[in-house]
Amino acid sequence: MFDSAQFQGADLRHVDFRGAWLRNADLSSAQMTGVQFGELPFLQEDSSVTICAYSPDGKTIAAGLSGGKITVHSTSNWERLWTVDGHIGRLYRIVYSPDSKRIASMSYGSVRLWDAFTGVCIHILAGHNDHVGGIAYSPRGDQIASASYDKTVKVWSVETGDCLHILIGHTEGVKGVVFSPHGNQIASYSDDGAIRLWDIDAATCVHILRGHEDGVSRIAYSPQGDRIASARDKTVRLWNVATGDCQHILTGHTGPIFSLTYSPSGDQVASSSSDTSVRLWDIKTGAPLHGHTSHVFSATYSPQGNLVASASADMTVRVWDVETGVCRQTLTGHFDYISSIVFSSKGDHLASSSYDKTIRLWDVGVGTSRYIWNGHTASVAEIKHAPSGDAVVTRSYDNMVRIWDMETGTCRQTLRGHHDSVSSVAYSPQGNQFATGSWDCRVRLWSIASGGCSHILIGHRGWVQGLAYSPRGDLLSSFSHDRTIRIWDVGSGGCRHTLTGHVNNVSGVVYSPNGNQIASYSSDFTIRIWNTETGVCNHTLPGESSVITVTYSPHGDQVVSGSYDTTVRVWDVETGDCLHILIGHGGYVISVTYSPNGNHIASGGADGSLKVWDSEVRTCLWTLVGHSERVNRILYSSLGDLIVSASETSRCDCGMSHRVGAEQ
């Protein structure tokens, strides 16, 4: 028992206090890295605490007091770093910037921006004619949105403090505002009963969501940004962001709903109420959740076409045998979301990257992890094998790219140059060059041999979402948040064509096998087929919902697509006609791919399963199951007889696709 113990300034690092009584203990200025408490220490303030928030990096905690003060403490020793007194009256909201460097605070009448390290007030965002109802940081941290009872939403520049946009449309006070995960949209909710979705760049309202009988009290975007949940009048409503349609009305609460949040995977919504209950809802069926099947994010063949790999939310990778449907291996070791998996050129190795900041290299036949690489200082977002098979490239949110030696496991080169997170990586087919795209709106071309940057491609007005080399390697296509596709000459670095036409975000671009076409797909429900020589759009292929993934057949005469309407569609490239609609998934289709010989199509969806289809008769041959969480990636081996799947359960499985569900 340590009642009223005096631990001020003590070295308590890694001490286990879980069985100790620490009432009224003084822990001020103590060193407490790694200390364990049964109940964490409390911080004594001089007035009521109305709001508190952890910094995203976990190093500080900020508290807002009823008298208008803000205090910030270090979480390593709970020392008070600074206290400021700028607001008049109670603080209602404190929000850290995504990089933890700034704090936005909101009281009844004002919004203030503070330096999180010094406590200096950077800007006072003044301009609303009534009290402020809510504030939100954009995902990149460069903008703040504020909602007010003067019926407006204002968008502010964090750098200058200037008001960029005033969004007008609500007929009653605006109670809150939320940025979409991609940062291109704002949702606001009001006492007028409406939710308004705003395009930030155009400063226009794209949808008005009506249905609640009274003013909306809570809203939340899904992690994927495709849905919004809203609460009021004892009900939760789920809305489709692309169409503005209400998909489900969830009833069951008997009292007002106080909070609303999506699960990290986006397949559940949790709501809490004054009826003393917390309810979990399945977003696909709208039913109270008793059990769910997780997502399959992508499908891709191994180089030989005999394997498909999948990555799932259960933190595992699974490898499937295409011929028998047997799961050959379950690879475990990651302890966070698996962001990418890729086969080596020979198909004997599989590399996986994760938000746990590691890259793992697996022996496919053995199922063991040969190397664990951890040189990045932030989450590893993607991993790509060099065509030569002797190296891999990883990109990270630390703004860097690293090249790793496959044999020794050492880092060959660390490439610096981008001024923001690296968002995409693509190898040239010849393997002598690779390209990187970034949130800094630029594309860089790098030499594999020297690690030098040969060209900086400037032109996009939004962050670069993805890249694709032509089969000959002479062209590079980039697509951006500015809704355009650019085709670049790799030799000169010049822009040959800027392709415009999509009216919403471009989700991806893929070259035809002969390189004379590219197919682009978008959340505007369309696929566009472009001539790479002229830049002309040959066909616009209309769908029923946002397109998530597209790939060409090995012969280039067809494309197959997966979308939010739960279907797989096969299109004729020459005519633009839809040849077949493959139905069977219980959730949206996240990935599609052809086997190397073109006989099979593999698709992965939000129903948690992998489906293998006969590409000629368009029937489902096998449904592969096994992961306990969503499957993020699937790959065919180069022979087409194996499939690898990766999931977030820290496992990777191998299997074959004739004996459905048989697992080794």
XYZ file of C-alpha atoms in Angstrom, residues 1 46 66 91 106 154-155 271 275 356-357 363 377 407 434 440 453 462 465 471 543-544 559 594 664:
25
model
C 0.000 0.000 0.000
C -7.845 23.538 -10.711
C -14.375 24.963 -17.705
C -14.022 24.630 -23.795
C -13.179 25.512 -29.559
C -16.258 27.599 -42.778
C -13.080 25.991 -44.123
C -24.012 3.100 -30.979
C -31.138 3.227 -22.538
C 3.486 -2.916 -37.570
C 6.450 -1.244 -39.402
C 9.513 -19.236 -47.999
C 10.288 5.026 -38.819
C 19.452 -12.628 -50.060
C 11.036 2.654 -60.568
C 3.492 16.376 -52.428
C 16.460 10.661 -59.187
C -3.625 16.895 -56.070
C -2.834 8.202 -55.861
C 4.432 -2.964 -70.870
C -21.790 0.547 -63.889
C -24.306 0.560 -61.074
C -11.561 -6.278 -68.869
C -7.127 -13.421 -64.220
C -4.084 -28.049 -44.464
